[in-house]
Short mmCIF file of C-alpha atoms in Angstrom, two decimals:
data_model
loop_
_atom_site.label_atom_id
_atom_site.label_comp_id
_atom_site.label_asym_id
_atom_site.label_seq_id
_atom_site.Cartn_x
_atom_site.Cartn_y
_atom_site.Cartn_z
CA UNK A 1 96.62 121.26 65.12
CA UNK A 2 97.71 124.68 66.92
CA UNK A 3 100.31 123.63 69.94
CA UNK A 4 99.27 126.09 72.82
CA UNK A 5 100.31 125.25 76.52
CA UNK A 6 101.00 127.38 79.87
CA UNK A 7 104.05 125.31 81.53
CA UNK A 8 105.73 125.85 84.71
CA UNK A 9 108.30 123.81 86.77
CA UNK A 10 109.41 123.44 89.97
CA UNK A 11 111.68 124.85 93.08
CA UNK A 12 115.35 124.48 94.30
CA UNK A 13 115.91 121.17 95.37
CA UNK A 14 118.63 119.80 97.09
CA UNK A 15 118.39 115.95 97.03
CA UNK A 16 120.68 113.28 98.61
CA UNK A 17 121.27 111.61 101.73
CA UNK A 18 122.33 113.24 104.78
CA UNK A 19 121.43 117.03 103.50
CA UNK A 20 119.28 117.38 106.50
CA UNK A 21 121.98 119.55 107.87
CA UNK A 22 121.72 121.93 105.31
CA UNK A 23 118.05 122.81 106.86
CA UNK A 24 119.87 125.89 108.45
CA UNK A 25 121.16 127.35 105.10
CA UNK A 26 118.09 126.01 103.77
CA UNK A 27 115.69 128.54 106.18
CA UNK A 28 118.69 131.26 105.05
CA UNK A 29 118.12 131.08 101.36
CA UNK A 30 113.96 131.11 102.05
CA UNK A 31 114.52 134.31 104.52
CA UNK A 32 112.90 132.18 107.67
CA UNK A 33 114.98 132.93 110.36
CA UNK A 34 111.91 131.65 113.08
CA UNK A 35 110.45 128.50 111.00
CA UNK A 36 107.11 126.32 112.37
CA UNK A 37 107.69 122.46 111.78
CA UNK A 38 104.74 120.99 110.95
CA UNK A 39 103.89 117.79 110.86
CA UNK A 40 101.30 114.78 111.05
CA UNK A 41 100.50 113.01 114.45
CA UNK A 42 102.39 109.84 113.97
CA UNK A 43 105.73 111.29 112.74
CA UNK A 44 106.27 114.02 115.62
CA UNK A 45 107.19 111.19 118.17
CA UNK A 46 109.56 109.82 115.92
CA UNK A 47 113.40 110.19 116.04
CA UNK A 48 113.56 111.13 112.40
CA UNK A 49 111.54 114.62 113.85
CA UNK A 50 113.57 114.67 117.14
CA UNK A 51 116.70 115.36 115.20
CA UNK A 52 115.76 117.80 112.47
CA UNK A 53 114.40 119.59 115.66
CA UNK A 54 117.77 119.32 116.56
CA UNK A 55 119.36 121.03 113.58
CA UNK A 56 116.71 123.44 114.10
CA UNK A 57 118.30 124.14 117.61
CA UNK A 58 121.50 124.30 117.10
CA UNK A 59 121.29 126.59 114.17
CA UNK A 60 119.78 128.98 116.42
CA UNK A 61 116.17 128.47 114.59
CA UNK A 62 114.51 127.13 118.00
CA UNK A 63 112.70 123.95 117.97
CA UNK A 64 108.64 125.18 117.41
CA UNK A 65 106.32 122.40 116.16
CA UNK A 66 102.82 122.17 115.41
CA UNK A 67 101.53 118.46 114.76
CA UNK A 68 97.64 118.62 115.24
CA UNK A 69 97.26 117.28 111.55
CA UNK A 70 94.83 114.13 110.49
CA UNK A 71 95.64 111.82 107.97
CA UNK A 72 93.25 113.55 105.21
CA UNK A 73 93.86 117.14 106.81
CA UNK A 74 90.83 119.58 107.18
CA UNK A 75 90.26 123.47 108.09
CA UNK A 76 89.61 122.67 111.79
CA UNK A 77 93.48 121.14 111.72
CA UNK A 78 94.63 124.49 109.33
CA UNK A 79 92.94 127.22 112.23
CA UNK A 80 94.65 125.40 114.59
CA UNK A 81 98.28 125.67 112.73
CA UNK A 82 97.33 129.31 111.49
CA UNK A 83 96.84 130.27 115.42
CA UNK A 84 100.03 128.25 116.07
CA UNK A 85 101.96 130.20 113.47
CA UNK A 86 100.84 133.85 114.57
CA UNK A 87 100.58 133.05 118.20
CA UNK A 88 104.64 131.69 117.82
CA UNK A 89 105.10 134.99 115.74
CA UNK A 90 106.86 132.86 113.10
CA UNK A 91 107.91 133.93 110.33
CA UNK A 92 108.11 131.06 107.32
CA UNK A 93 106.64 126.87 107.93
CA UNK A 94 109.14 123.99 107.46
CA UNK A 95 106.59 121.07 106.21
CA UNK A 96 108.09 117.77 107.34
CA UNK A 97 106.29 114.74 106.49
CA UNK A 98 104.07 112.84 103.97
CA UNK A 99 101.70 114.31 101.95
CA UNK A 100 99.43 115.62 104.77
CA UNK A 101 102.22 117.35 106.36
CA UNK A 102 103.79 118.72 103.71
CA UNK A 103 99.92 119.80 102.22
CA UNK A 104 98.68 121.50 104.98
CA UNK A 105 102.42 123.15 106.48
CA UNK A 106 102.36 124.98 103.05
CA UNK A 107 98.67 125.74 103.53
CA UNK A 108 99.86 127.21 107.14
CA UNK A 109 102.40 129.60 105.43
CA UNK A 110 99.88 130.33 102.65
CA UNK A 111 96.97 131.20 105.27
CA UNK A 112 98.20 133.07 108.02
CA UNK A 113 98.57 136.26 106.75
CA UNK A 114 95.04 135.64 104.47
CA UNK A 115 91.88 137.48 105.64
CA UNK A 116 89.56 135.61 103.54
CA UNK A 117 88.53 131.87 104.48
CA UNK A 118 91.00 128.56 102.98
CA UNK A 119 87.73 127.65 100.51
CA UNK A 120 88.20 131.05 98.68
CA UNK A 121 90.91 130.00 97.09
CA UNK A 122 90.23 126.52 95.49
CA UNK A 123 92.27 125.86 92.08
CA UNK A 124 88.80 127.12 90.22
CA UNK A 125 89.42 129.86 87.39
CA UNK A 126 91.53 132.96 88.72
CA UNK A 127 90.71 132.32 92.07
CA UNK A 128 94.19 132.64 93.39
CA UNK A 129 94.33 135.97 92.65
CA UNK A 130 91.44 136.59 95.71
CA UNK A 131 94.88 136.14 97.65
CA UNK A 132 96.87 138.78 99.20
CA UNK A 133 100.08 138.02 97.59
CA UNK A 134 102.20 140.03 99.91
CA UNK A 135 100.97 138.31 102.65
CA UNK A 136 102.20 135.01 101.88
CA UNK A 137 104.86 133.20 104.07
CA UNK A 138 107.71 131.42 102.48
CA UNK A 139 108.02 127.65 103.42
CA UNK A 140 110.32 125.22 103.18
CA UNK A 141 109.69 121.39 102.38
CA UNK A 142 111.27 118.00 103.61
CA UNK A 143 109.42 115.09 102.36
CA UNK A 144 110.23 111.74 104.77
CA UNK A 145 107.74 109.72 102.15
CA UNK A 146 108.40 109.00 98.69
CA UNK A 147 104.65 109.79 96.76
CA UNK A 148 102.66 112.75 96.82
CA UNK A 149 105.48 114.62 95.67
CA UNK A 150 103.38 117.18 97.39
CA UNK A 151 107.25 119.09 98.09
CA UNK A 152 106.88 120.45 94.43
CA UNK A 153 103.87 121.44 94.29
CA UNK A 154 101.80 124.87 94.08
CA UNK A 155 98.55 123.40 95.46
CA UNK A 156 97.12 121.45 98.57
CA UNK A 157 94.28 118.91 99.16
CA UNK A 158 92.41 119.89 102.04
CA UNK A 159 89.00 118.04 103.21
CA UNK A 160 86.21 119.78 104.06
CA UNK A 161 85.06 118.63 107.75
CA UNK A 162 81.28 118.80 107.17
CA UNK A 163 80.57 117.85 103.45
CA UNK A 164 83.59 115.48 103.50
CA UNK A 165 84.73 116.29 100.19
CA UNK A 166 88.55 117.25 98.90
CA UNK A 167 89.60 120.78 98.24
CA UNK A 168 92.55 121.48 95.88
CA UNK A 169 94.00 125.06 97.24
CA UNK A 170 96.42 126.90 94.74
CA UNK A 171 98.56 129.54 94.06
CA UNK A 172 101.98 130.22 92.73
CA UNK A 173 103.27 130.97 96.27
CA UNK A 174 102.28 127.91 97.59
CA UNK A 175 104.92 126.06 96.01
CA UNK A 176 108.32 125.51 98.51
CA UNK A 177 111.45 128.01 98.19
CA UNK A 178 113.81 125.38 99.25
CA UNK A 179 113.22 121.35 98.78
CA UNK A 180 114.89 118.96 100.75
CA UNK A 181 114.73 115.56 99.35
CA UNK A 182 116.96 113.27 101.73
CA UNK A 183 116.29 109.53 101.23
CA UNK A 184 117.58 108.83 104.66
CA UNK A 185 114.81 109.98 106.33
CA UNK A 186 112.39 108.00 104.50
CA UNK A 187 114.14 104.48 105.84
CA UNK A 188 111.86 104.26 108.72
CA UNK A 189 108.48 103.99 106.85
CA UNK A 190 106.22 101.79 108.16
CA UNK A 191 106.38 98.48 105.18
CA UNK A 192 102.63 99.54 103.95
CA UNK A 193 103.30 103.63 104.02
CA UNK A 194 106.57 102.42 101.50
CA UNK A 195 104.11 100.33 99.37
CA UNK A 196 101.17 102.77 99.35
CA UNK A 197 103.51 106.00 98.83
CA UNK A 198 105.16 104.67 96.00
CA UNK A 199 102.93 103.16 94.02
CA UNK A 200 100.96 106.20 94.79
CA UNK A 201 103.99 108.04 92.78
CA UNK A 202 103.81 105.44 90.12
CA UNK A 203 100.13 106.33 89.79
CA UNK A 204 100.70 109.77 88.94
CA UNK A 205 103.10 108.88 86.26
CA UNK A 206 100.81 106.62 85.26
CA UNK A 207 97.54 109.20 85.06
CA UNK A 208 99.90 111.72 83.62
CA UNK A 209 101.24 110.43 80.79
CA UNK A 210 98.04 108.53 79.89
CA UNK A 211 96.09 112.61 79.76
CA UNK A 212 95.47 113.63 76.63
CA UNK A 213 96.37 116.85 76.99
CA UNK A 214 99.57 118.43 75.65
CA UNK A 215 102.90 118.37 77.58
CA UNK A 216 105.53 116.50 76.37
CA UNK A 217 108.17 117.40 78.82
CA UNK A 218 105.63 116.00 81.79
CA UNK A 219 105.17 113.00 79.05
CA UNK A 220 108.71 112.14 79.41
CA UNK A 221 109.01 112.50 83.19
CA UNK A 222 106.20 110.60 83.94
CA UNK A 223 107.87 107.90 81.43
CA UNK A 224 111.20 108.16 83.66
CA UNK A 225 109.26 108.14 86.82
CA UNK A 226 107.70 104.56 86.33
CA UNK A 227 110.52 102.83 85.36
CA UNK A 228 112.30 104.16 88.40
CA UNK A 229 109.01 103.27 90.39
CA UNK A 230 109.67 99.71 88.57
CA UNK A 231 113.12 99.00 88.70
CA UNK A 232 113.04 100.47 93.18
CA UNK A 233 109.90 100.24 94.65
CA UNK A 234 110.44 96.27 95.33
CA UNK A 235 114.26 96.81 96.30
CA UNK A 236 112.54 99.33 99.01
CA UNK A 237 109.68 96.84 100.07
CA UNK A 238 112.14 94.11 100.44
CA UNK A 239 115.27 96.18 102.12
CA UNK A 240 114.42 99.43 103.35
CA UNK A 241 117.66 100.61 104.36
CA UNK A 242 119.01 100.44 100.49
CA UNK A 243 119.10 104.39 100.10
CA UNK A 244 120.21 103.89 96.56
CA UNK A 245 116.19 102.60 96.09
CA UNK A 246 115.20 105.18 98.66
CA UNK A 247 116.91 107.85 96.53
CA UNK A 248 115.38 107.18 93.34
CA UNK A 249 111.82 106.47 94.64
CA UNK A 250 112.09 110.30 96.02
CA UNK A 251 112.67 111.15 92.70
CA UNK A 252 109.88 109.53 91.29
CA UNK A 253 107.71 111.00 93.78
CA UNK A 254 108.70 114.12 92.82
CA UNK A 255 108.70 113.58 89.06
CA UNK A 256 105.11 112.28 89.45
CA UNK A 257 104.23 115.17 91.13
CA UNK A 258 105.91 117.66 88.13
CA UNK A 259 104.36 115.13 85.52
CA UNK A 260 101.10 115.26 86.59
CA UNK A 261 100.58 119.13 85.30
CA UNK A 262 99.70 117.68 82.53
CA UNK A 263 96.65 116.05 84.29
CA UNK A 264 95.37 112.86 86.13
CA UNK A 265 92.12 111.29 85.72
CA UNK A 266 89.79 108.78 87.30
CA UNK A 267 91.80 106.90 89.78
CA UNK A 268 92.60 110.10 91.37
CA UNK A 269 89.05 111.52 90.81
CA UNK A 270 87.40 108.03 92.55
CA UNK A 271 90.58 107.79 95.26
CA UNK A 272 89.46 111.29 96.11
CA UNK A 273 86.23 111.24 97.88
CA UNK A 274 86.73 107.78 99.42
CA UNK A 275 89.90 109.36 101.31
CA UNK A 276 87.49 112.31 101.99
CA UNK A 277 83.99 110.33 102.93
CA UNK A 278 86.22 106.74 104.31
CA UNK A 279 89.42 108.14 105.43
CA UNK A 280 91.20 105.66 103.74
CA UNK A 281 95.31 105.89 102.83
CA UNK A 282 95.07 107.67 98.89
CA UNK A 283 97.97 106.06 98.09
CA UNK A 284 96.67 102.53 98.63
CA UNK A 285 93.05 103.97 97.85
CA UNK A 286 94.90 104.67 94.27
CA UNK A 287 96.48 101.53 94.32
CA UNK A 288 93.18 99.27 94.38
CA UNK A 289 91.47 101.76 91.75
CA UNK A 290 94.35 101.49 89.44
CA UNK A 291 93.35 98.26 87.68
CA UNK A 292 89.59 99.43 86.70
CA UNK A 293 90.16 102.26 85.82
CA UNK A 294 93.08 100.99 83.83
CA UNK A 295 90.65 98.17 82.08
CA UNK A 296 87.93 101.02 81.88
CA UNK A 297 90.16 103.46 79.62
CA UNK A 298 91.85 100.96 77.58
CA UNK A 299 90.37 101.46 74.30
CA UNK A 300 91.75 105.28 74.70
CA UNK A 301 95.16 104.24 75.47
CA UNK A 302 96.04 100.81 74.53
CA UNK A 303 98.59 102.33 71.97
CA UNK A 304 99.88 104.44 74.37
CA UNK A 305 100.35 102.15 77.18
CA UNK A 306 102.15 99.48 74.40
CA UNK A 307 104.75 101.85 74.30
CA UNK A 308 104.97 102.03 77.89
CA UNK A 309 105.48 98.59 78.46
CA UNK A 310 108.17 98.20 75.52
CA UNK A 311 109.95 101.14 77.85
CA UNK A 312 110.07 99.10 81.12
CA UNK A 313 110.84 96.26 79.66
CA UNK A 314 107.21 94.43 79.67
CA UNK A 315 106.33 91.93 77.16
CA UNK A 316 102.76 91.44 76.23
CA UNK A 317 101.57 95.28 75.26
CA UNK A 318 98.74 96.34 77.31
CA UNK A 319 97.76 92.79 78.49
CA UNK A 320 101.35 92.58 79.79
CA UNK A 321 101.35 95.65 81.51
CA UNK A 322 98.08 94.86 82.99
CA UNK A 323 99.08 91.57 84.63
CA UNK A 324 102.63 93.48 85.41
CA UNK A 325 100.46 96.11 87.49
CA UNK A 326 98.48 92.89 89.16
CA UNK A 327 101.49 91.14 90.09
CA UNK A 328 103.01 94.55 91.49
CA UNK A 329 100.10 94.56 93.60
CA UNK A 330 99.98 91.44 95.05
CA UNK A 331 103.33 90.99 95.52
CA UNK A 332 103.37 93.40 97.94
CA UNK A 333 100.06 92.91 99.50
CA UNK A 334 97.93 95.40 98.25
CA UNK A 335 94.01 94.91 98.91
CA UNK A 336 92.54 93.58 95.68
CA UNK A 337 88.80 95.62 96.63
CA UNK A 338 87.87 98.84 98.25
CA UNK A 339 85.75 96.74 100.26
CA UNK A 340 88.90 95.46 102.23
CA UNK A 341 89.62 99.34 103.23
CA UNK A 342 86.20 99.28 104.87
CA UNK A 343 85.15 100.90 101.73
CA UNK A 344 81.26 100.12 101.57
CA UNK A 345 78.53 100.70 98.72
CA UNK A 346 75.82 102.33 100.53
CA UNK A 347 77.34 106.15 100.08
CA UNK A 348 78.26 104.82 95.90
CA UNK A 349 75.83 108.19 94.89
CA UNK A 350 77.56 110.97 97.08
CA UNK A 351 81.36 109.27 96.10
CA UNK A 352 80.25 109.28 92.21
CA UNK A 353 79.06 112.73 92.39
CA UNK A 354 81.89 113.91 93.96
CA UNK A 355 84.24 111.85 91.56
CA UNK A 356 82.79 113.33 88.31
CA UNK A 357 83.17 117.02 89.94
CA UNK A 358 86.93 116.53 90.95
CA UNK A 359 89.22 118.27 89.06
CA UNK A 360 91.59 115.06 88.35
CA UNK A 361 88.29 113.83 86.19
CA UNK A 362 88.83 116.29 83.60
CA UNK A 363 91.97 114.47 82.29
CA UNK A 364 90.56 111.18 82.08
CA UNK A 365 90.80 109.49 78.75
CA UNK A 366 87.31 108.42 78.59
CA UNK A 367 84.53 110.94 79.43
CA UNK A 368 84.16 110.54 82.85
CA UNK A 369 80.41 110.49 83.42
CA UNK A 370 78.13 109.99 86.50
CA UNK A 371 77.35 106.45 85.22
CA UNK A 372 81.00 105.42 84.46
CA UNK A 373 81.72 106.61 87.91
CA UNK A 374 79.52 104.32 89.99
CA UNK A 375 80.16 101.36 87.40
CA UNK A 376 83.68 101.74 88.25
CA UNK A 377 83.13 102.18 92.25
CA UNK A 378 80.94 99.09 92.57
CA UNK A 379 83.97 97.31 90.76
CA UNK A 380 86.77 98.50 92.79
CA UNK A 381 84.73 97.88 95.88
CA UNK A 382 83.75 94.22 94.81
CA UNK A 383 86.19 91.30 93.65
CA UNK A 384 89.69 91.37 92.23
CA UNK A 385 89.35 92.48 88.31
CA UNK A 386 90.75 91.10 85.63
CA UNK A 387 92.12 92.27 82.34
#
């Protein structure tokens, strides 16, 4: 067999608590000297915002904000930040948040210099070269979750307000100049937003390394980023002030996020359009997929995921892991079914459709088929599974 592979990696990032203040030098590096926070609905009350507007101020950066963005973010809330942006004659985005915030701020700096509409550019083909490069803000980004690891990536998921389905938006310049991964600010995270966001992360390690494409660098990260997911996500759950745990499940969400070039597969591609039709959480979407799709790709990666479990210190090979990923679960109270998201059966045709079309379907171990889609659905929506 012929090794081929087109790699890249990610940004500057400066990680550790308290570098918050370096925002200022942050904008300096990027060339922003009249930055747009953006952010999602819930966080822009919070004091976490209040005093990174703050550091704004007093670095002379003013204290502009745009927050008008949903939990799944769509077009209608990407206009409104684009006519934010240009009407505030800013000149680079600062994406503060979780995954919404951080997807559609770098969406923001990506559009508002674009003359062609946001669905022009979905990760299809060459399709990112439609964009005017030049016209391309730089942005900076400052996760407060630990999950998407959206901070180091080229791409945002944007839904589609009338057909309800996800959009993946790349290009190069998409991906932040300057990363600012400060555990501190993650402390205040609502106890499910912790449990969904991380095991979200672990997900993507999970989905990464279990691709069978070619990328052994993303292999190992993805490796790394469970056992840290492991070994913190509980410490987190249980005392959220231990920034230690908060430190190291920011790196997993960003390892995820690096690992996962090498693909995902069906929990993402099922998660997907129930966020999209349901408007449920993805991270705990992913985390009550995870177990059927797990049991529905095992005979692809049983040897694989044996290897795994020797890693984090799991006895029992697959089985083991299995019940390990169970007991994660319920331990921190997890929905076993889709059902218990408010996650129905009567749209199973449109969601299976849309599943077997996303691009995280293409690095499934096990075709993912139209069939295998809506097995799987009616099984995540139903009772608890069991290996």
């Amino acid at each position: 067999m012929t090794l081929t592979a087109n790699w890249s990696y990610p940004t500057a990032i400066r990680f550790g608590a308290g570098r918050i203040k370096e925002l200022a030098d942050a904008c300096a590096a990027a060339g922003i000297k009249k930055p747009l926070l953006v952010t999602d609905k819930g966080l822009a009350s919070l004091p976490v915002t209040a005093s990174t507007l703050d550091v704004m101020e007093e670095a002379g950066l003013g204290r502009a904000m745009f927050f008008e963005v949903d939990p799944n973010p769509t077009e209608i809330n990407l206009e409104a930040g684009v006519a934010a942006f240009n009407a505030g004659r800013h000149d680079g985005v600062i994406a503060f948040g979780g995954g919404s915030g951080l997807d559609l701020g770098k969406l923001i700096a990506f559009m508002a210099g674009q003359t062609r509409p946001v669905w022009d550019f979905e990760d299809i083909g060459d399709w990112w070269t439609r964009a005017d490069a030049d016209a391309i803000y730089p942005n900076i980004a400052v996760p407060t979750t630990a999950g998407t690891g959206s901070e180091v990536g080229r791409a945002s998921v944007i839904t589609n307000s009338e057909s309800h389905v996800k959009k993946i938006i790349f290009h190069p310049k998409i991906l932040p100049s300057v990363v600012i991964c400060d555990p501190e600010l993650t402390v205040g995270m609502p106890k499910m937003i912790t449990v969904g966001t991380g095991i979200d992360a672990f997900v993507h390690c999970l989905e990464a390394y279990s691709s069978p494409h070619y990328h052994p660098m993303s292999q190992g990260i993805a490796l790394e980023g469970m056992r840290l997911v492991k070994e913190n996500l509980p410490k987190v759950v249980a005392n959220p002030n231990d920034i230690e745990a908060r430190g190291h499940m920011m790196s997993a969400a960003a390892m995820g996020a690096v690992a996962f070039q090498k693909g995902l597969g069906g929990i993402h591609a099922l998660a997907h359009p129930v966020g999209a039709v349901y408007n449920t959480h993805h991270g705990l979407t992913n985390a009550v997929i995870m177990p059927t799709v797990l049991k529905f790709n095992r005979a692809e990666i049983e040897e694989r995921i044996e290897k795994l479990a020797s890693y984090l210190d799991i006895p029992g090979g697959f089985d083991g892991f299995f019940d390990f990923v169970m007991k994660m679960r319920s331990d921190m109270g997890v929905p076993n079914t889709l059902a218990e998201l408010g996650v129905g059966t009567d749209k199973i045709d449109v969601l299976a459709e849309e599943a077997v079309k996303d691009p995280s379907a293409g690095g499934n171990p096990v075709e993912f088929t139209l069939e295998a889609a809506k097995a799987l659905l009616i099984e995540a929506i139903g009772e608890q599974v069991s290996a």
